Short mmCIF file of C-alpha atoms in Angstrom, two decimals:
data_model
loop_
_atom_site.label_atom_id
_atom_site.label_comp_id
_atom_site.label_asym_id
_atom_site.label_seq_id
_atom_site.Cartn_x
_atom_site.Cartn_y
_atom_site.Cartn_z
CA MET Y 126 -45.64 87.44 82.39
CA THR Y 127 -44.16 89.15 79.22
CA HIS Y 128 -46.77 88.75 76.38
CA LYS Y 129 -45.52 86.57 73.36
CA SER Y 130 -47.47 86.80 69.77
CA PRO Y 131 -46.42 85.78 66.73
CA TRP Y 132 -48.98 87.31 64.19
CA VAL Y 133 -47.58 90.97 65.46
CA LEU Y 134 -44.40 89.76 62.74
CA LEU Y 135 -46.94 89.60 60.33
CA PRO Y 136 -46.54 93.66 59.37
CA ILE Y 137 -43.17 92.86 58.29
CA LEU Y 138 -44.18 90.10 55.96
CA LEU Y 139 -46.90 91.99 54.33
CA PHE Y 140 -44.41 94.81 53.66
CA LEU Y 141 -41.83 92.36 51.75
CA ALA Y 142 -44.69 90.71 50.26
CA ILE Y 143 -46.28 94.13 48.41
CA PHE Y 144 -42.46 95.73 47.96
CA ILE Y 145 -40.75 92.81 46.66
CA GLY Y 146 -43.91 90.92 44.99
CA SER Y 147 -44.99 93.85 42.73
CA GLY Y 148 -41.31 94.33 41.64
CA ILE Y 149 -41.60 90.91 40.13
CA TYR Y 150 -44.95 91.22 39.20
CA PHE Y 151 -44.39 94.35 36.83
CA GLN Y 152 -40.68 92.43 36.17
CA ILE Y 153 -42.70 90.04 34.46
CA GLN Y 154 -44.67 92.56 32.89
CA GLN Y 155 -42.07 93.90 31.79
CA ALA Y 156 -42.85 97.26 32.55
CA ASP Y 157 -40.06 100.07 32.67
CA MET Y 158 -38.52 100.86 36.03
CA ALA Y 159 -40.45 97.39 37.54
CA PHE Y 160 -39.07 98.07 40.83
CA TYR Y 161 -39.99 101.62 40.96
CA GLN Y 162 -43.73 101.18 40.04
CA VAL Y 163 -44.87 101.03 43.52
CA SER Y 164 -42.21 102.86 46.15
CA ALA Y 165 -41.35 101.34 49.58
CA PRO Y 166 -42.57 104.32 51.45
CA VAL Y 167 -46.28 103.39 49.95
CA ALA Y 168 -45.49 99.65 50.05
CA VAL Y 169 -44.92 99.98 54.06
CA LEU Y 170 -48.33 102.01 54.64
CA PRO Y 171 -50.43 98.86 54.66
CA ALA Y 172 -48.03 97.27 57.14
CA ILE Y 173 -48.11 100.04 59.40
CA VAL Y 174 -51.77 100.03 59.49
CA LEU Y 175 -51.52 95.91 60.24
CA GLY Y 176 -49.41 97.13 62.86
CA LEU Y 177 -51.61 99.34 64.67
CA LEU Y 178 -54.23 97.01 64.07
CA LEU Y 179 -52.53 94.24 65.94
CA ALA Y 180 -50.62 96.22 68.51
CA LYS Y 181 -51.82 95.63 72.00
CA GLY Y 182 -53.33 98.82 74.61
CA ASN Y 183 -55.74 101.60 73.26
CA ILE Y 184 -55.00 103.66 69.69
CA ASN Y 185 -53.35 106.26 71.66
CA GLU Y 186 -51.16 103.95 73.59
CA ARG Y 187 -50.46 102.43 69.93
CA VAL Y 188 -49.83 105.52 68.07
CA ASP Y 189 -47.41 106.65 70.90
CA THR Y 190 -45.58 103.24 70.36
CA PHE Y 191 -45.16 104.10 66.64
CA VAL Y 192 -43.91 107.68 67.40
CA ARG Y 193 -41.43 106.64 69.87
CA GLY Y 194 -40.07 104.07 67.52
CA CYS Y 195 -39.94 106.70 65.03
CA GLY Y 196 -38.20 108.88 67.15
CA ASP Y 197 -35.45 106.71 68.34
CA PRO Y 198 -32.16 108.08 68.41
CA THR Y 199 -30.38 105.75 66.29
CA VAL Y 200 -33.39 106.34 64.22
CA VAL Y 201 -33.10 109.98 64.00
CA THR Y 202 -28.81 109.71 63.67
CA MET Y 203 -29.62 107.44 60.41
CA LEU Y 204 -32.07 110.19 59.13
CA LEU Y 205 -29.07 113.17 59.49
CA ILE Y 206 -26.70 111.42 58.10
CA PHE Y 207 -28.72 110.67 55.03
CA LEU Y 208 -29.34 114.22 55.03
CA LEU Y 209 -25.73 115.32 54.86
CA ALA Y 210 -24.61 112.51 52.67
CA GLY Y 211 -27.27 113.62 50.22
CA ALA Y 212 -26.09 117.25 50.42
CA PHE Y 213 -22.22 116.17 50.47
CA ALA Y 214 -23.27 113.83 47.56
CA SER Y 215 -24.87 116.51 45.42
CA MET Y 216 -21.90 119.55 46.29
CA GLY Y 217 -19.49 116.55 44.94
CA LYS Y 218 -21.41 116.53 41.67
CA ALA Y 219 -22.03 120.45 41.43
CA ILE Y 220 -17.95 121.42 41.57
CA GLY Y 221 -17.00 118.55 39.98
CA GLY Y 222 -15.34 116.42 42.64
CA VAL Y 223 -16.29 112.84 41.75
CA GLU Y 224 -15.31 113.55 38.03
CA ALA Y 225 -12.09 114.95 39.00
CA LEU Y 226 -11.59 112.01 41.84
CA VAL Y 227 -12.61 109.36 39.26
CA HIS Y 228 -10.17 110.98 36.90
CA TRP Y 229 -7.10 110.93 39.25
CA GLY Y 230 -7.82 107.61 40.37
CA LEU Y 231 -8.02 105.92 37.18
CA SER Y 232 -4.81 107.49 36.25
CA ILE Y 233 -3.16 105.37 39.15
CA VAL Y 234 -5.07 102.30 39.06
CA PRO Y 235 -5.54 99.81 36.08
CA THR Y 236 -8.89 99.74 34.77
CA GLN Y 237 -8.88 95.60 35.88
CA LEU Y 238 -7.95 96.46 39.47
CA VAL Y 239 -10.62 99.36 40.07
CA LEU Y 240 -13.37 97.12 41.57
CA PRO Y 241 -10.88 94.93 43.91
CA THR Y 242 -9.05 98.56 44.93
CA LEU Y 243 -12.29 100.12 45.24
CA PHE Y 244 -13.47 97.45 47.94
CA ILE Y 245 -9.89 97.45 49.80
CA LEU Y 246 -10.05 100.93 50.19
CA THR Y 247 -13.99 101.00 51.42
CA ALA Y 248 -12.71 97.91 53.99
CA LEU Y 249 -9.77 99.75 55.28
CA MET Y 250 -11.79 103.01 55.97
CA ALA Y 251 -15.02 101.36 57.21
CA THR Y 252 -12.48 99.37 59.39
CA ALA Y 253 -11.16 103.09 60.72
CA MET Y 254 -14.09 104.37 60.95
CA GLY Y 255 -16.35 102.14 62.82
CA THR Y 256 -19.91 102.99 60.79
CA SER Y 257 -20.82 101.07 57.72
CA MET Y 258 -22.82 104.28 57.28
CA GLY Y 259 -20.43 107.16 57.25
CA THR Y 260 -18.13 104.97 54.86
CA ILE Y 261 -21.25 104.42 51.93
CA ALA Y 262 -21.94 108.34 52.64
CA ALA Y 263 -18.00 108.93 51.62
CA THR Y 264 -17.50 106.16 48.79
CA ALA Y 265 -20.83 105.69 47.20
CA PRO Y 266 -20.90 108.61 44.94
CA VAL Y 267 -17.13 107.62 44.15
CA ALA Y 268 -18.64 103.98 42.92
CA VAL Y 269 -21.21 105.74 41.06
CA GLY Y 270 -18.43 107.87 38.82
CA LEU Y 271 -16.16 104.95 38.31
CA SER Y 272 -19.47 103.47 36.84
CA SER Y 273 -19.53 106.49 34.73
CA ALA Y 274 -16.07 106.20 33.60
CA THR Y 275 -15.55 102.76 32.86
CA GLU Y 276 -18.31 99.54 31.52
CA LEU Y 277 -18.46 98.43 35.16
CA SER Y 278 -22.13 98.22 36.40
CA LEU Y 279 -23.25 100.27 38.40
CA ALA Y 280 -24.92 98.16 40.88
CA PHE Y 281 -21.91 96.00 40.80
CA THR Y 282 -19.65 99.08 41.54
CA VAL Y 283 -22.21 100.45 44.03
CA GLY Y 284 -22.56 96.58 45.75
CA THR Y 285 -18.64 96.86 45.85
CA VAL Y 286 -18.94 99.70 48.18
CA VAL Y 287 -21.73 98.00 50.44
CA GLY Y 288 -19.19 94.75 50.87
CA GLY Y 289 -16.87 96.91 51.89
CA ALA Y 290 -18.80 99.01 54.13
CA MET Y 291 -20.04 96.01 56.17
CA PHE Y 292 -16.23 94.28 56.46
CA GLY Y 293 -15.30 97.36 58.40
CA ASP Y 294 -18.61 97.45 60.30
CA ASN Y 295 -18.23 93.41 61.07
CA LEU Y 296 -14.34 94.02 62.39
CA SER Y 297 -14.05 97.57 63.59
CA VAL Y 298 -13.01 97.79 67.02
CA ILE Y 299 -14.76 100.72 67.50
CA SER Y 300 -17.93 99.62 65.79
CA ASP Y 301 -21.35 99.60 67.62
CA THR Y 302 -21.89 96.27 66.60
CA THR Y 303 -18.25 95.39 68.25
CA ILE Y 304 -19.35 96.54 71.16
CA ALA Y 305 -22.77 95.51 71.66
CA SER Y 306 -21.48 91.92 70.62
CA THR Y 307 -18.79 91.70 73.23
CA ARG Y 308 -20.58 93.34 75.96
CA THR Y 309 -23.82 91.23 75.66
CA GLN Y 310 -21.61 87.81 75.19
CA GLY Y 311 -18.71 88.76 78.22
CA CYS Y 312 -15.55 88.87 76.01
CA ASN Y 313 -12.53 91.17 75.26
CA MET Y 314 -12.72 93.09 71.67
CA LYS Y 315 -10.03 92.09 70.74
CA ASP Y 316 -10.58 88.33 70.97
CA LYS Y 317 -13.59 88.73 69.35
CA PHE Y 318 -11.66 90.70 66.59
CA ARG Y 319 -9.18 87.54 66.25
CA MET Y 320 -12.05 85.41 65.75
CA ASN Y 321 -14.12 87.21 63.24
CA PHE Y 322 -10.83 87.86 61.12
CA LYS Y 323 -10.04 84.12 60.63
CA ILE Y 324 -13.66 83.98 59.09
CA ALA Y 325 -13.73 87.72 57.34
CA LEU Y 326 -10.32 87.18 55.61
CA PRO Y 327 -11.28 84.38 53.74
CA ALA Y 328 -14.39 85.94 52.38
CA ALA Y 329 -12.29 89.19 51.74
CA ILE Y 330 -9.86 87.17 49.62
CA LEU Y 331 -12.31 85.35 47.53
CA THR Y 332 -14.24 88.68 46.60
CA ILE Y 333 -11.02 90.22 45.68
CA ILE Y 334 -10.38 87.52 43.37
CA TRP Y 335 -14.06 87.65 42.49
CA LEU Y 336 -13.91 91.40 41.82
CA THR Y 337 -10.66 90.92 39.64
CA PHE Y 338 -11.96 88.43 37.69
CA HIS Y 339 -15.08 90.57 37.20
CA GLY Y 340 -13.49 93.59 36.20
CA ALA Y 341 -10.71 91.87 33.88
CA ASN Y 342 -12.70 92.99 30.46
CA ALA Y 343 -14.03 96.68 31.30
CA THR Y 344 -12.61 99.56 29.64
CA THR Y 345 -12.29 103.22 30.60
CA GLU Y 346 -13.76 106.05 28.93
CA THR Y 347 -12.40 109.35 27.70
CA VAL Y 348 -12.19 110.76 31.11
CA SER Y 349 -11.66 114.89 30.86
CA ASP Y 350 -9.06 116.40 32.75
CA SER Y 351 -10.08 117.90 35.96
CA ASN Y 352 -9.56 120.38 38.44
CA LEU Y 353 -7.47 118.64 41.59
CA ILE Y 354 -8.80 121.07 43.95
CA SER Y 355 -12.39 119.85 43.47
CA VAL Y 356 -10.76 116.47 45.03
CA LEU Y 357 -10.22 118.30 48.50
CA PRO Y 358 -13.54 118.06 50.11
CA TYR Y 359 -13.21 114.21 49.30
CA ALA Y 360 -9.68 113.85 50.97
CA THR Y 361 -10.88 115.87 53.86
CA VAL Y 362 -13.47 113.44 54.37
CA LEU Y 363 -11.77 110.70 54.02
CA ILE Y 364 -8.92 111.92 56.71
CA LEU Y 365 -10.96 113.09 59.04
CA ALA Y 366 -13.08 109.89 59.22
CA ILE Y 367 -10.24 107.78 59.83
CA MET Y 368 -8.92 110.06 62.21
CA GLY Y 369 -12.43 109.17 63.81
CA LEU Y 370 -14.42 112.53 63.71
CA ASN Y 371 -17.91 112.42 64.43
CA VAL Y 372 -19.36 111.19 60.80
CA LEU Y 373 -21.88 114.09 61.15
CA VAL Y 374 -19.19 116.88 61.74
CA VAL Y 375 -17.15 115.12 58.44
CA LEU Y 376 -19.99 115.26 56.45
CA LEU Y 377 -20.80 118.93 57.48
CA ILE Y 378 -17.22 120.17 56.84
CA GLY Y 379 -17.30 118.42 53.46
CA ILE Y 380 -20.44 120.40 52.59
CA VAL Y 381 -18.85 123.74 53.52
CA LEU Y 382 -15.66 123.14 51.71
CA SER Y 383 -17.15 122.07 48.59
CA GLY Y 384 -19.21 125.01 48.77
CA LEU Y 385 -16.42 127.35 49.51
CA ILE Y 386 -14.34 125.82 46.57
CA GLY Y 387 -17.63 126.35 43.96
CA LEU Y 388 -17.55 129.74 45.17
CA TRP Y 389 -13.80 130.30 44.58
CA GLN Y 390 -13.21 128.20 41.14
CA ILE Y 391 -16.96 128.01 39.21
CA PRO Y 392 -17.81 131.27 37.69
CA ASP Y 393 -21.28 132.50 38.57
CA TYR Y 394 -21.06 129.93 41.78
CA SER Y 395 -23.22 131.98 44.15
CA LEU Y 396 -24.78 131.65 47.73
CA LEU Y 397 -27.90 131.04 46.06
CA THR Y 398 -26.35 127.98 44.32
CA TRP Y 399 -24.57 126.81 46.91
CA SER Y 400 -28.26 126.87 48.74
CA ALA Y 401 -29.78 125.35 45.98
CA ASP Y 402 -27.25 122.45 45.80
CA ILE Y 403 -27.51 120.93 49.27
CA TYR Y 404 -31.50 121.24 49.23
CA SER Y 405 -31.31 118.82 45.58
CA GLY Y 406 -29.37 116.88 47.97
CA PHE Y 407 -31.84 116.69 50.65
CA SER Y 408 -34.67 115.98 48.38
CA GLY Y 409 -32.53 113.26 46.86
CA MET Y 410 -32.83 111.42 50.16
CA GLN Y 411 -36.60 112.13 50.60
CA GLU Y 412 -37.76 108.40 49.82
CA ILE Y 413 -35.09 106.91 52.00
CA LEU Y 414 -36.04 109.33 55.22
CA ILE Y 415 -39.46 108.20 54.99
CA LEU Y 416 -38.84 104.68 54.58
CA SER Y 417 -36.55 104.15 57.23
CA LEU Y 418 -39.08 106.87 59.95
CA PHE Y 419 -41.39 104.56 58.95
CA ILE Y 420 -39.40 101.01 59.68
CA GLY Y 421 -38.02 102.37 63.21
CA GLY Y 422 -41.97 102.80 64.19
CA LEU Y 423 -42.74 99.32 62.55
CA GLY Y 424 -40.05 98.01 64.62
CA ALA Y 425 -40.86 99.23 67.98
CA LEU Y 426 -44.56 97.91 67.49
CA MET Y 427 -43.49 94.38 66.76
CA GLN Y 428 -41.18 94.66 69.81
CA LYS Y 429 -43.64 95.69 72.13
CA GLY Y 430 -46.11 93.41 70.89
CA GLY Y 431 -43.88 90.61 71.73
CA GLY Y 432 -43.37 89.19 68.55
CA LEU Y 433 -39.37 89.07 68.83
CA LEU Y 434 -39.26 87.27 72.22
CA TRP Y 435 -42.19 84.80 70.45
CA LEU Y 436 -39.26 84.03 67.94
CA ALA Y 437 -36.31 84.25 71.05
CA ASP Y 438 -38.65 81.54 72.77
CA LYS Y 439 -38.90 79.54 69.03
CA ILE Y 440 -35.42 79.33 68.82
CA ASP Y 441 -34.60 78.67 72.12
CA ARG Y 442 -36.82 75.50 72.26
CA LEU Y 443 -34.76 74.86 68.94
CA SER Y 444 -31.49 74.52 71.01
CA HIS Y 445 -32.82 71.87 73.44
CA ARG Y 446 -33.98 69.63 70.87
CA SER Y 447 -30.63 67.38 70.59
CA THR Y 448 -29.83 64.72 72.97
CA ASP Y 449 -26.55 64.31 70.82
CA PRO Y 450 -23.78 65.94 72.63
CA LYS Y 451 -21.72 65.72 69.45
CA SER Y 452 -24.46 68.07 67.61
CA HIS Y 453 -24.98 70.19 70.83
CA ARG Y 454 -22.28 72.72 69.60
CA ARG Y 455 -23.45 73.25 65.85
CA LEU Y 456 -26.87 73.62 67.35
CA ALA Y 457 -26.21 76.01 69.77
CA GLU Y 458 -24.24 78.34 66.68
CA ILE Y 459 -27.28 77.77 64.60
CA SER Y 460 -29.40 78.95 67.25
CA ILE Y 461 -27.44 81.94 68.35
CA SER Y 462 -27.08 82.67 64.38
CA LEU Y 463 -30.91 82.50 63.97
CA SER Y 464 -31.79 84.80 66.52
CA VAL Y 465 -29.68 87.79 65.43
CA ILE Y 466 -30.65 87.03 61.74
CA LEU Y 467 -34.48 86.99 62.29
CA ALA Y 468 -34.17 90.07 64.99
CA ASN Y 469 -32.29 91.81 62.25
CA LEU Y 470 -34.77 91.18 59.42
CA CYS Y 471 -37.70 92.27 62.17
CA THR Y 472 -36.19 95.82 63.32
CA ALA Y 473 -33.40 96.10 59.94
CA ASN Y 474 -30.53 97.37 62.54
CA ASN Y 475 -27.91 95.29 63.30
CA THR Y 476 -26.89 96.74 66.84
CA VAL Y 477 -30.78 96.86 67.82
CA ALA Y 478 -30.85 92.96 66.51
CA ILE Y 479 -27.46 92.27 68.69
CA LEU Y 480 -28.77 94.06 71.86
CA ILE Y 481 -32.48 91.87 71.36
CA SER Y 482 -30.60 88.93 71.22
CA GLY Y 483 -28.03 88.73 73.22
CA SER Y 484 -29.10 87.65 76.55
CA LEU Y 485 -30.61 84.54 74.65
CA ALA Y 486 -27.02 84.21 72.79
CA ARG Y 487 -25.67 84.12 76.05
CA ASP Y 488 -27.40 81.92 77.93
CA ILE Y 489 -27.60 79.37 74.71
CA ALA Y 490 -23.80 79.58 74.68
CA GLY Y 491 -23.40 78.95 78.06
CA ARG Y 492 -25.63 76.03 78.45
CA TYR Y 493 -23.95 74.19 75.10
CA GLY Y 494 -19.99 75.70 75.99
CA VAL Y 495 -20.06 77.86 72.91
CA ASP Y 496 -16.65 80.42 73.70
CA PRO Y 497 -18.36 83.82 74.66
CA ARG Y 498 -15.70 84.97 71.39
CA ARG Y 499 -17.21 82.64 69.47
CA SER Y 500 -20.50 83.51 69.98
CA ALA Y 501 -20.06 87.13 69.98
CA SER Y 502 -18.17 86.86 66.99
CA LEU Y 503 -21.16 84.48 65.12
CA MET Y 504 -23.71 87.30 66.30
CA ASP Y 505 -21.54 90.42 64.68
CA ILE Y 506 -21.03 88.75 61.91
CA CYS Y 507 -24.87 87.21 60.91
CA SER Y 508 -25.98 90.80 61.87
CA CYS Y 509 -23.83 92.49 59.10
CA VAL Y 510 -24.45 90.11 56.63
CA THR Y 511 -27.95 90.31 56.76
CA GLN Y 512 -27.48 94.01 57.42
CA GLY Y 513 -26.13 94.38 54.27
CA VAL Y 514 -28.41 92.25 51.83
CA ILE Y 515 -31.52 93.48 53.17
CA PRO Y 516 -33.47 96.07 50.55
CA TYR Y 517 -35.09 97.75 53.65
CA GLY Y 518 -31.73 98.15 55.90
CA ALA Y 519 -30.18 101.69 56.49
CA GLN Y 520 -27.09 100.60 54.05
CA MET Y 521 -28.33 99.44 51.56
CA LEU Y 522 -30.72 102.34 51.30
CA LEU Y 523 -28.51 105.21 51.67
CA ALA Y 524 -26.06 103.19 48.99
CA ALA Y 525 -29.22 102.97 46.36
CA SER Y 526 -30.38 106.25 46.96
CA MET Y 527 -27.02 107.95 46.03
CA ALA Y 528 -26.93 105.64 42.99
CA LYS Y 529 -30.60 106.00 41.98
CA LEU Y 530 -31.13 102.66 42.13
CA SER Y 531 -33.74 100.34 43.49
CA PRO Y 532 -32.44 98.67 46.81
CA LEU Y 533 -33.38 95.23 45.05
CA ALA Y 534 -30.73 95.87 42.15
CA LEU Y 535 -27.98 96.03 44.91
CA ILE Y 536 -29.00 92.48 46.89
CA SER Y 537 -26.85 90.24 44.39
CA SER Y 538 -24.35 92.87 44.06
CA ALA Y 539 -23.06 92.53 47.68
CA THR Y 540 -20.64 89.93 46.60
CA TYR Y 541 -19.07 90.11 50.40
CA CYS Y 542 -21.68 90.06 51.86
CA TRP Y 543 -22.86 86.87 50.58
CA LEU Y 544 -19.39 84.77 50.71
CA LEU Y 545 -19.03 86.07 54.21
CA GLY Y 546 -22.61 84.49 55.21
CA ALA Y 547 -21.37 81.19 53.16
CA MET Y 548 -18.08 81.38 55.34
CA VAL Y 549 -20.00 81.53 58.23
CA ILE Y 550 -22.26 78.05 57.38
CA ILE Y 551 -18.85 76.42 56.35
CA SER Y 552 -17.53 77.39 59.92
CA ILE Y 553 -20.47 76.14 61.86
CA VAL Y 554 -20.54 72.91 60.10
CA ILE Y 555 -16.73 72.27 60.57
CA GLY Y 556 -16.64 73.75 63.82
CA TRP Y 557 -13.66 76.09 62.97
CA PRO Y 558 -12.23 78.31 64.23
CA GLN Y 559 -14.25 77.19 67.36
CA ASN Y 560 -11.66 74.52 68.04
CA LEU Y 561 -8.80 76.75 67.94
CA ALA Y 562 -10.57 78.66 70.29
CA GLU Y 563 -10.94 75.80 72.69
CA LYS Y 564 -6.67 75.04 72.15
CA ASN Y 565 -6.15 78.56 72.86
CA SER Y 566 -8.46 78.69 75.96
#
């Protein structure tokens, strides 16, 4: 019999208590940079120790589980994206690419429409790319530059990028969350897309309206003329990403192209300077690299220890509680949504969360007559909402690192994610668009 235990979930709760609790404490004490007083990689260390103590097997087996979690291919890919994104951002700043792009953009788009335009462009790019990480890596530096050139809040501009990236991650037919949700629920991608779109579109429209209102009083500072050749790396990265080229290759090309432009256009810019700029970008990602590595290992300990199975069992029992046929559908959809949300909170990876909770969600959907398209849609949306707001998720960590902000400062600024979450709740309560799915069946 497979072991199930709630105790192995304690490490993630301990980490959040230290990470968030210390920030709140120092905020109350009115300390400068309150949420930086205890760094996240240090805050997670006690959680790792607790995880190793609670894990099953001898100490070598426990450590081996942790190391395998750190070396998971998904985690390693994520770490490589962090490194290359940091280097590309550093190079873009060194050659004046961000300033040039911002200057060019503000000369075309009215300041009041900067935020909605940024959201729309990021959303379209993420939908085409199918990856929120690659989108954030390419556009977060632009958001930082826009904040510097306007009076818009840095957290709000970067949060807008996170929201747009999660829009595309949720809707793209080539996103790994789309593939995982449709495969686990046994439905067609285009059908799931249509179901998702009916929930995501109202959230996106409300986000655009809110961003337009929020940016209505923004003013633009004087932006110096910039050499438009410096925009070329960003334009190349955007085009290649939309064409579907691997994000790691896209970022490498951006780094090389930025360096060549620096050697060509900037006096005294040398290969040594180029090397220093790349390493500076790597160094800026140190905190996020360490934390992501540790979270990957901690998630593996909790998964092997049966914590996620315990959660699944509790959610399965929840789905059996109702005896009223009219409330079966609502309770089943709540159970499906909770299964992926809780798995996502424990693993900090939306795709892994879908794969872990997929069989349970499919069983609940089949038992209570929830359309597979609907269950796939709920899983994908809830995983993206959760991933877009948790402060230790890869997307939030990447955006925060590139903006030199605490990820906690970005949570409230990911407007689209919160509105999408609200739309899911409304959708479950009123049973829409489930009714449309039934009519079209």
